[in-house]
Amino acid sequence: MQMAPDTSKLDPVVLELGHLFTDAGYELSLVGGPVRDLFLGRTSPDLDFTTNATPDQILSVARKWSDSHWEMGRDFGTIGFRKRKRSGEVLLIEVTTYRAEAYDPESRKPAVAFGASLEADLARRDFTINAMALRLPSLELVDPHGGAADLAAGILRTPGTPEQSFSDDPLRMMRAARFASQLGLEVHPEVHRAMVGMAGRIGIISAERVRDELVKLVCGAHPRAGVDILVETGLAELVLPEVPALKLETDEHHRHKDVYQHSLQVLEQAAALETGPEGPVPGPDFVLRFAALMHDVGKPKTRRFEPGGAVSFRHHDLAGAKLTAKRMKALRFDNDSIRAVCRLVELHMRFYGYGDTGWTDSAVRRYVTDAGPVLERLHRLTRSDVTTRNQRKADRLSFAYDDLEQRIAVLAEREELDSIRPDLDGGAIMALLGLKPGPVVGRAYKFLLEQRMENGPQSAQAAEAALHAWWAEQPESRAAEPEPHDR
């Protein structure tokens, strides 16, 4: 990592805005993540600035210069701007008045007080790597807490004591784990100890803020490291208790693997199977990664010791899907994400046995249909779930899954597997049987769908014959027959 920020990567808009503020008699500095990223040789999509100007003064300087602005963060001293570059790219910019914050220990929200200097503003920030600034337009680096040195050393420290920092905002403990995941940093021992001692403070943070940090952690370059920190410090017991519960006591004969370490390895392997932007699973993919982390969370609940000392986890896939849904709902995830992750957890064991018993075409169709839109992720999760050191066994499972994917491809080309429907639609069913819309039509549709799954595509005549045969056995059909004296 370079020891000085690469200011050549700064967008000209940054200097342009700096001149606007200094010409108006105010200070302006680029601060936080965008400065940190200059040391890492990359650019940030969003730009954060701090100034001695008040929100009203910020608006007076930059309102006409920007294309639009928003004031949702005004109570916190923040005004946001959108600026379209000549290239057409839109930059999102936030300018915040110097702050000196004090937090109520029992409150989720900070009590904001405006500060008087850049140095005081930097002292209140979460970590030293984010407590650096570039004065504008001079590009003077302001780094009073050694953030550049910490970044070069790969260490995560706080500007002041970690206890004070985490007391001010307990979510910073989650951010420590997130930065370990995103940037590959090691948490300083003093910071780690404070996290252990203060983990309970995370309880005052809203589920939504915890969720957002968890997503960033899971989608980081080193998610295993981030999860390990959550577990080691006790934070996971409060925000994701199903994961530390995977640390099952190993049976005395060591007949089953460490479920926790296995899950972290599956997470890493699943991330490695993500694709580029044009592929079917562009990385980082939270749904795939979180399903990999959670796929075995049903094991503690379903563990049974069998005669002879064997250990079983029957139906842990179904139990795990329920536990995962409960946790994701508590963390306020959206319904689509919950459905996708839980479907993967539920189906992650479906493949096993394929290589030994073989599947009919019907079984392959059901596998594809049950997976639906998460099929490509299921391919990757299933392959990632192989962590055995027995290379022969690993190869056998890999070859078997290769064969399954090939069969899916052949059937998909022949039968349009991604949109399997009965050979007759609801309108045809009602016309053939003389029915009105209702539950019976739904049952008939389900019957024909089963026929489609079992036998593949059929002609209209064959489908009609099967439908009439089914209808003849239904009680509604017999009830509709005329009485003998009416004939």
Coordinates of C-alpha atoms in Angstrom, one line a residue, residues 3-462:
M3 CA 2.3 5.7 2.0
A4 CA 0.8 8.9 0.4
P5 CA -2.6 9.4 -1.1
D6 CA -2.7 9.2 -4.9
T7 CA -4.4 12.6 -5.5
S8 CA -4.1 12.1 -9.2
K9 CA -7.2 9.9 -8.9
L10 CA -9.2 12.8 -7.5
D11 CA -12.1 13.9 -9.6
P12 CA -11.7 17.5 -10.8
V13 CA -15.1 18.2 -9.2
V14 CA -13.4 17.9 -5.8
L15 CA -11.0 20.7 -6.4
E16 CA -13.7 22.7 -8.1
L17 CA -15.9 22.5 -5.0
G18 CA -12.9 23.3 -2.8
H19 CA -12.3 26.6 -4.7
L20 CA -16.0 27.5 -4.4
F21 CA -15.9 27.2 -0.6
T22 CA -12.6 28.9 0.0
D23 CA -13.6 31.8 -2.4
A24 CA -16.7 32.2 -0.2
G25 CA -14.5 32.4 2.9
Y26 CA -15.1 28.8 4.3
E27 CA -12.9 25.8 4.9
L28 CA -13.6 22.5 3.0
S29 CA -11.9 19.1 3.3
L30 CA -12.4 15.7 1.7
V31 CA -12.7 13.3 4.6
G32 CA -13.1 9.7 5.6
G33 CA -13.5 6.8 3.2
P34 CA -12.7 8.7 0.0
V35 CA -9.3 9.7 1.5
R36 CA -8.6 6.2 2.8
D37 CA -9.4 4.8 -0.6
L38 CA -6.8 7.2 -2.2
F39 CA -4.1 5.4 -0.2
L40 CA -5.5 2.0 -1.4
G41 CA -5.3 3.2 -5.1
R42 CA -9.0 3.2 -5.7
T43 CA -11.7 5.8 -6.0
S44 CA -14.9 6.1 -4.0
P45 CA -18.3 6.3 -5.8
D46 CA -19.5 8.8 -3.2
L47 CA -17.7 11.9 -1.9
D48 CA -17.8 13.1 1.7
F49 CA -16.7 16.6 2.7
T50 CA -16.6 18.5 6.0
T51 CA -16.6 22.3 6.5
N52 CA -16.9 25.0 9.0
A53 CA -19.9 26.4 7.1
T54 CA -23.3 25.9 8.6
P55 CA -26.0 24.0 6.6
D56 CA -27.5 27.3 5.4
Q57 CA -24.1 28.5 4.3
I58 CA -23.4 25.2 2.5
L59 CA -26.5 25.6 0.5
S60 CA -25.7 29.2 -0.3
V61 CA -22.3 28.2 -1.7
A62 CA -23.2 25.0 -3.7
R63 CA -26.9 25.1 -4.5
K64 CA -26.5 26.8 -7.9
W65 CA -23.4 24.8 -8.7
S66 CA -25.1 21.5 -8.2
D67 CA -27.8 19.9 -10.4
S68 CA -29.9 19.1 -7.4
H69 CA -29.7 18.8 -3.6
W70 CA -31.4 17.2 -0.6
E71 CA -31.6 18.2 3.0
M72 CA -32.7 15.0 4.8
G73 CA -29.5 15.1 6.9
R74 CA -29.8 18.8 7.8
D75 CA -30.4 18.0 11.5
F76 CA -27.0 16.3 11.5
G77 CA -25.4 19.1 9.6
T78 CA -25.4 17.3 6.2
I79 CA -26.5 18.7 2.9
G80 CA -26.4 16.3 -0.1
F81 CA -25.8 17.3 -3.8
R82 CA -25.9 15.6 -7.2
K83 CA -23.4 16.8 -9.8
R84 CA -23.4 15.5 -13.4
K85 CA -20.0 15.5 -15.0
R86 CA -19.4 16.2 -18.7
S87 CA -19.1 12.4 -19.2
G88 CA -22.6 12.0 -18.0
E89 CA -21.6 10.3 -14.8
V90 CA -23.5 11.5 -11.7
L91 CA -21.5 12.1 -8.5
L92 CA -23.2 12.0 -5.1
I93 CA -21.7 14.5 -2.7
E94 CA -22.4 15.1 1.0
V95 CA -21.0 18.2 2.8
T96 CA -21.3 18.2 6.6
T97 CA -20.6 20.9 9.1
Y98 CA -17.8 20.1 11.6
R99 CA -19.3 18.0 14.3
A100 CA -18.7 17.3 18.0
E101 CA -21.1 14.6 18.9
A102 CA -22.3 13.3 22.3
Y103 CA -24.4 10.2 22.5
D104 CA -27.0 9.3 25.1
P105 CA -25.8 5.9 26.3
E106 CA -29.4 4.6 26.1
S107 CA -30.3 6.2 22.8
R108 CA -30.0 4.9 19.3
K109 CA -29.6 8.5 17.9
P110 CA -26.7 10.9 18.5
A111 CA -27.2 14.3 20.0
V112 CA -25.5 16.6 17.5
A113 CA -23.4 19.6 18.3
F114 CA -21.5 21.5 15.6
G115 CA -17.7 21.7 16.1
A116 CA -15.2 24.5 15.5
S117 CA -12.3 22.7 13.8
L118 CA -11.3 20.0 11.4
E119 CA -9.1 18.3 14.0
A120 CA -12.0 18.1 16.5
D121 CA -14.2 16.6 13.8
L122 CA -11.6 13.9 13.0
A123 CA -11.2 13.0 16.6
R124 CA -14.9 11.9 16.8
R125 CA -14.6 9.5 13.9
D126 CA -14.8 5.7 14.2
F127 CA -11.3 4.5 13.2
T128 CA -8.0 6.2 12.5
I129 CA -8.1 5.0 8.9
N130 CA -11.3 7.1 8.5
A131 CA -10.0 10.0 10.5
M132 CA -7.9 11.5 7.7
A133 CA -8.7 14.5 5.6
L134 CA -7.4 16.5 2.6
R135 CA -7.7 20.2 2.9
L136 CA -9.0 21.7 -0.3
P137 CA -7.9 23.0 -2.6
S138 CA -4.4 22.8 -1.2
L139 CA -4.5 18.9 -0.9
E140 CA -2.7 19.1 2.5
L141 CA -3.1 15.7 4.3
V142 CA -4.4 16.1 7.8
D143 CA -3.8 12.8 9.8
P144 CA -3.6 13.6 13.5
H145 CA -4.2 10.0 14.6
G146 CA -1.8 8.0 12.4
G147 CA -4.4 6.6 10.0
A148 CA -2.0 6.2 7.1
A149 CA 0.5 4.3 9.2
D150 CA -2.3 2.0 10.5
L151 CA -3.6 1.4 7.0
A152 CA -0.1 0.5 5.9
A153 CA 0.3 -1.8 8.9
G154 CA -3.1 -3.4 8.3
I155 CA -4.3 -2.5 11.8
L156 CA -7.7 -1.1 12.9
R157 CA -7.6 1.4 15.8
T158 CA -9.8 4.1 17.1
P159 CA -8.7 7.8 17.3
G160 CA -9.4 7.9 21.1
T161 CA -10.1 5.0 23.5
P162 CA -12.2 2.2 21.9
E163 CA -14.4 2.2 24.9
Q164 CA -15.3 5.9 24.3
S165 CA -15.8 5.3 20.6
F166 CA -18.1 2.3 21.1
S167 CA -20.0 4.0 23.8
D168 CA -20.6 6.9 21.4
D169 CA -21.9 4.6 18.7
P170 CA -22.0 0.8 19.4
L171 CA -22.5 0.1 15.7
R172 CA -18.8 0.9 15.3
M173 CA -18.1 -2.6 16.7
M174 CA -20.0 -4.1 13.7
R175 CA -18.0 -1.8 11.5
A176 CA -14.7 -3.1 12.9
A177 CA -15.7 -6.6 11.8
R178 CA -16.9 -5.2 8.4
F179 CA -13.6 -3.4 7.8
A180 CA -11.7 -6.6 8.6
S181 CA -13.8 -8.3 5.9
Q182 CA -13.6 -5.5 3.3
L183 CA -10.0 -4.4 3.7
G184 CA -8.3 -7.4 5.3
L185 CA -7.3 -5.4 8.5
E186 CA -6.5 -6.9 11.9
V187 CA -8.4 -5.5 14.8
H188 CA -6.0 -4.0 17.4
P189 CA -6.0 -6.0 20.6
E190 CA -7.3 -3.0 22.6
V191 CA -10.2 -2.6 20.2
H192 CA -10.9 -6.4 20.3
R193 CA -11.0 -6.3 24.2
A194 CA -13.4 -3.4 24.1
M195 CA -15.6 -5.2 21.7
V196 CA -15.8 -8.2 24.0
G197 CA -16.5 -6.1 27.0
M198 CA -19.1 -3.9 25.3
A199 CA -20.8 -6.3 22.9
G200 CA -24.1 -6.0 24.9
R201 CA -24.3 -2.3 23.8
I202 CA -25.2 -3.4 20.3
G203 CA -28.7 -4.0 21.7
I204 CA -29.6 -0.3 21.4
I205 CA -28.9 -0.2 17.7
S206 CA -31.8 -0.7 15.3
A207 CA -32.1 -3.9 13.4
E208 CA -31.9 -2.1 10.1
R209 CA -28.4 -0.6 10.9
V210 CA -27.1 -3.9 12.1
R211 CA -28.5 -5.6 8.9
D212 CA -26.7 -3.1 6.6
E213 CA -23.4 -3.7 8.3
L214 CA -23.9 -7.4 8.1
V215 CA -24.6 -7.3 4.4
K216 CA -21.4 -5.2 3.8
L217 CA -19.4 -7.7 5.9
V218 CA -20.7 -10.8 4.1
C219 CA -20.0 -9.1 0.8
G220 CA -16.5 -8.2 1.7
A221 CA -13.3 -9.6 0.2
H222 CA -12.5 -11.6 3.4
P223 CA -15.9 -12.5 4.9
R224 CA -14.5 -15.4 6.9
A225 CA -12.4 -12.9 8.9
G226 CA -15.3 -10.6 9.6
V227 CA -17.6 -13.5 10.8
D228 CA -14.8 -14.8 13.0
I229 CA -14.5 -11.4 14.7
L230 CA -18.3 -11.3 15.3
V231 CA -18.1 -14.7 17.0
E232 CA -14.9 -14.2 19.0
T233 CA -16.2 -10.9 20.5
G234 CA -19.7 -12.1 21.4
L235 CA -21.4 -9.8 18.9
A236 CA -22.7 -12.7 16.9
E237 CA -24.5 -14.1 20.0
L238 CA -26.6 -11.0 19.9
V239 CA -27.0 -10.3 16.1
L240 CA -26.6 -13.7 14.5
P241 CA -26.8 -16.3 17.3
E242 CA -27.3 -19.2 14.9
V243 CA -23.7 -19.0 13.7
P244 CA -21.8 -19.3 17.0
A245 CA -24.3 -22.1 17.9
L246 CA -22.6 -24.1 15.1
K247 CA -19.6 -24.6 17.4
L248 CA -21.0 -27.9 18.5
E249 CA -19.1 -29.9 21.0
T250 CA -17.1 -32.5 19.0
D251 CA -18.1 -36.1 19.9
E252 CA -15.4 -38.0 21.7
H253 CA -14.8 -40.2 18.6
H254 CA -14.5 -37.1 16.3
R255 CA -16.9 -38.7 13.8
H256 CA -18.3 -35.4 12.5
K257 CA -16.5 -32.3 11.3
D258 CA -16.4 -28.9 13.0
V259 CA -19.7 -27.4 11.7
Y260 CA -18.7 -23.8 12.3
Q261 CA -15.4 -24.0 10.4
H262 CA -17.1 -26.1 7.7
S263 CA -19.6 -23.3 7.2
L264 CA -16.9 -20.6 7.0
Q265 CA -15.1 -22.7 4.4
V266 CA -18.3 -23.1 2.4
L267 CA -18.8 -19.4 2.5
E268 CA -15.3 -18.8 1.1
Q269 CA -15.8 -21.5 -1.6
A270 CA -19.2 -20.1 -2.6
A271 CA -17.7 -16.6 -3.0
A272 CA -14.9 -18.0 -5.1
L273 CA -17.6 -19.4 -7.5
E274 CA -19.3 -16.1 -8.2
T275 CA -19.1 -14.7 -11.7
G276 CA -18.2 -11.5 -13.3
P277 CA -20.9 -8.9 -14.2
E278 CA -22.0 -10.8 -17.3
G279 CA -22.3 -14.2 -15.6
P280 CA -25.3 -15.8 -13.9
V281 CA -24.2 -15.0 -10.4
P282 CA -22.3 -11.6 -10.4
G283 CA -20.2 -11.2 -7.2
P284 CA -20.3 -10.2 -4.5
D285 CA -23.7 -12.0 -4.2
F286 CA -25.2 -11.6 -0.7
V287 CA -27.9 -14.2 -1.2
L288 CA -25.4 -17.0 -2.2
R289 CA -22.9 -16.0 0.5
F290 CA -25.4 -15.7 3.4
A291 CA -27.0 -19.0 2.4
A292 CA -23.6 -20.6 2.5
L293 CA -23.0 -19.2 6.0
M294 CA -26.4 -20.3 7.2
H295 CA -26.9 -23.6 5.4
D296 CA -26.1 -25.8 8.4
V297 CA -27.7 -23.7 11.2
G298 CA -30.4 -26.4 11.6
K299 CA -27.8 -29.0 12.8
P300 CA -27.6 -28.0 16.5
K301 CA -31.4 -28.4 16.7
T302 CA -31.5 -31.7 14.9
R303 CA -28.3 -33.4 16.2
R304 CA -28.9 -37.0 17.4
F305 CA -26.5 -39.5 18.8
E306 CA -27.2 -42.9 17.2
P307 CA -26.4 -46.3 18.6
G308 CA -22.8 -47.1 18.1
G309 CA -21.8 -43.4 18.5
A310 CA -22.8 -42.1 15.1
V311 CA -24.2 -38.6 14.9
S312 CA -27.1 -37.6 12.6
F313 CA -28.7 -34.4 11.6
R314 CA -31.9 -35.5 10.0
H315 CA -34.0 -32.8 8.3
H316 CA -31.5 -30.1 9.3
D317 CA -32.1 -28.5 5.9
L318 CA -35.7 -27.8 6.7
A319 CA -35.0 -26.7 10.3
G320 CA -32.2 -24.5 9.0
A321 CA -34.5 -22.8 6.5
K322 CA -37.0 -21.9 9.3
L323 CA -34.3 -20.6 11.6
T324 CA -32.8 -18.5 8.8
A325 CA -36.2 -17.0 7.9
K326 CA -36.8 -16.1 11.5
R327 CA -33.4 -14.4 11.8
M328 CA -33.7 -12.5 8.6
K329 CA -37.1 -11.2 9.5
A330 CA -35.7 -10.0 12.8
L331 CA -33.0 -8.1 10.9
R332 CA -35.7 -6.6 8.7
F333 CA -34.5 -8.1 5.4
D334 CA -36.8 -7.7 2.4
N335 CA -39.1 -10.6 1.5
D336 CA -37.4 -11.4 -1.8
S337 CA -34.0 -11.9 -0.1
I338 CA -35.5 -14.0 2.7
R339 CA -37.3 -16.3 0.2
A340 CA -34.1 -16.7 -1.9
V341 CA -31.8 -17.4 1.0
C342 CA -34.2 -19.8 2.7
R343 CA -34.9 -21.7 -0.5
L344 CA -31.2 -22.3 -0.9
V345 CA -30.8 -23.5 2.7
E346 CA -33.8 -25.8 2.2
L347 CA -32.5 -27.3 -1.0
H348 CA -28.8 -27.6 -0.3
M349 CA -29.1 -31.3 0.6
R350 CA -31.3 -32.3 -2.4
F351 CA -28.4 -33.3 -4.6
Y352 CA -26.9 -35.9 -2.3
G353 CA -27.6 -39.4 -3.4
Y354 CA -27.8 -38.4 -7.1
G355 CA -24.4 -40.0 -7.8
D356 CA -25.4 -43.3 -6.1
T357 CA -29.0 -43.8 -7.2
G358 CA -29.3 -41.7 -10.3
W359 CA -32.3 -39.5 -11.0
T360 CA -35.2 -39.9 -13.4
D361 CA -35.9 -37.0 -15.8
S362 CA -38.9 -36.3 -13.5
A363 CA -36.5 -35.8 -10.5
V364 CA -34.3 -33.5 -12.5
R365 CA -37.4 -31.4 -13.6
R366 CA -38.5 -31.1 -10.0
Y367 CA -35.0 -30.0 -8.9
V368 CA -35.0 -27.2 -11.5
T369 CA -38.6 -26.2 -10.7
D370 CA -38.1 -26.2 -7.0
A371 CA -35.0 -24.1 -7.3
G372 CA -36.6 -21.6 -9.7
P373 CA -34.7 -18.3 -9.9
V374 CA -32.0 -19.5 -7.5
L375 CA -30.9 -22.5 -9.5
E376 CA -27.5 -21.0 -10.6
R377 CA -26.8 -20.1 -6.9
L378 CA -27.9 -23.6 -5.9
H379 CA -25.3 -25.1 -8.3
R380 CA -22.6 -23.1 -6.6
L381 CA -23.8 -23.7 -3.0
T382 CA -24.0 -27.4 -3.6
R383 CA -20.5 -27.6 -5.0
S384 CA -19.2 -25.3 -2.2
D385 CA -20.6 -27.7 0.4
V386 CA -18.0 -30.3 -0.4
T387 CA -15.1 -29.7 2.1
T388 CA -13.9 -33.2 2.6
R389 CA -10.2 -33.9 2.5
N390 CA -10.9 -37.2 0.8
Q391 CA -10.0 -36.3 -2.7
R392 CA -11.6 -39.4 -4.2
K393 CA -14.9 -38.5 -2.5
A394 CA -14.7 -34.9 -3.6
D395 CA -14.0 -35.9 -7.2
R396 CA -16.9 -38.3 -7.2
L397 CA -19.3 -35.6 -6.0
S398 CA -17.9 -33.1 -8.5
F399 CA -18.3 -35.5 -11.4
A400 CA -21.8 -36.4 -10.3
Y401 CA -22.8 -32.7 -10.2
D402 CA -21.2 -32.1 -13.6
D403 CA -23.5 -34.9 -14.9
L404 CA -26.6 -33.3 -13.2
E405 CA -25.8 -29.9 -14.7
Q406 CA -25.4 -31.5 -18.2
R407 CA -28.7 -33.3 -17.8
I408 CA -30.4 -30.0 -16.8
A409 CA -28.9 -28.3 -19.9
V410 CA -30.2 -31.1 -22.2
L411 CA -33.7 -31.1 -20.7
A412 CA -33.7 -27.3 -20.7
E413 CA -33.0 -27.1 -24.4
R414 CA -35.6 -29.7 -25.1
E415 CA -38.4 -28.7 -22.7
E416 CA -38.0 -25.1 -21.6
L417 CA -37.3 -26.1 -18.0
D418 CA -37.2 -22.6 -16.7
S419 CA -40.9 -22.2 -17.3
I420 CA -42.5 -25.6 -16.8
R421 CA -46.3 -25.4 -17.1
P422 CA -49.0 -28.0 -17.6
D423 CA -49.9 -28.9 -21.2
L424 CA -53.3 -27.4 -20.7
D425 CA -54.0 -24.0 -19.1
G426 CA -56.8 -23.0 -16.8
G427 CA -59.1 -21.9 -19.6
A428 CA -58.8 -25.2 -21.4
I429 CA -59.4 -27.1 -18.2
M430 CA -62.6 -25.2 -17.5
A431 CA -63.8 -25.6 -21.1
L432 CA -63.2 -29.3 -21.2
L433 CA -64.8 -30.1 -17.9
G434 CA -67.5 -27.5 -17.9
L435 CA -66.2 -25.8 -14.8
K436 CA -66.2 -22.3 -13.4
P437 CA -63.2 -20.8 -11.7
G438 CA -62.7 -22.3 -8.3
P439 CA -60.6 -24.8 -6.2
V440 CA -61.4 -27.8 -8.5
V441 CA -59.7 -26.0 -11.4
G442 CA -56.7 -25.5 -9.2
R443 CA -56.6 -29.2 -8.3
A444 CA -56.9 -30.2 -12.0
Y445 CA -54.1 -27.7 -12.9
K446 CA -51.9 -29.3 -10.1
F447 CA -52.6 -32.8 -11.5
L448 CA -51.6 -31.8 -15.0
L449 CA -48.4 -30.1 -13.6
E450 CA -47.5 -33.4 -11.9
Q451 CA -48.1 -35.2 -15.2
R452 CA -45.8 -32.7 -16.9
M453 CA -43.1 -33.2 -14.3
E454 CA -43.3 -37.0 -14.5
N455 CA -43.7 -37.5 -18.2
G456 CA -42.3 -34.4 -19.9
P457 CA -44.3 -32.5 -22.6
Q458 CA -47.3 -34.3 -24.0
S459 CA -49.6 -33.7 -26.9
A460 CA -52.9 -31.9 -26.3
Q461 CA -54.8 -35.1 -27.0
A462 CA -52.8 -37.1 -24.4

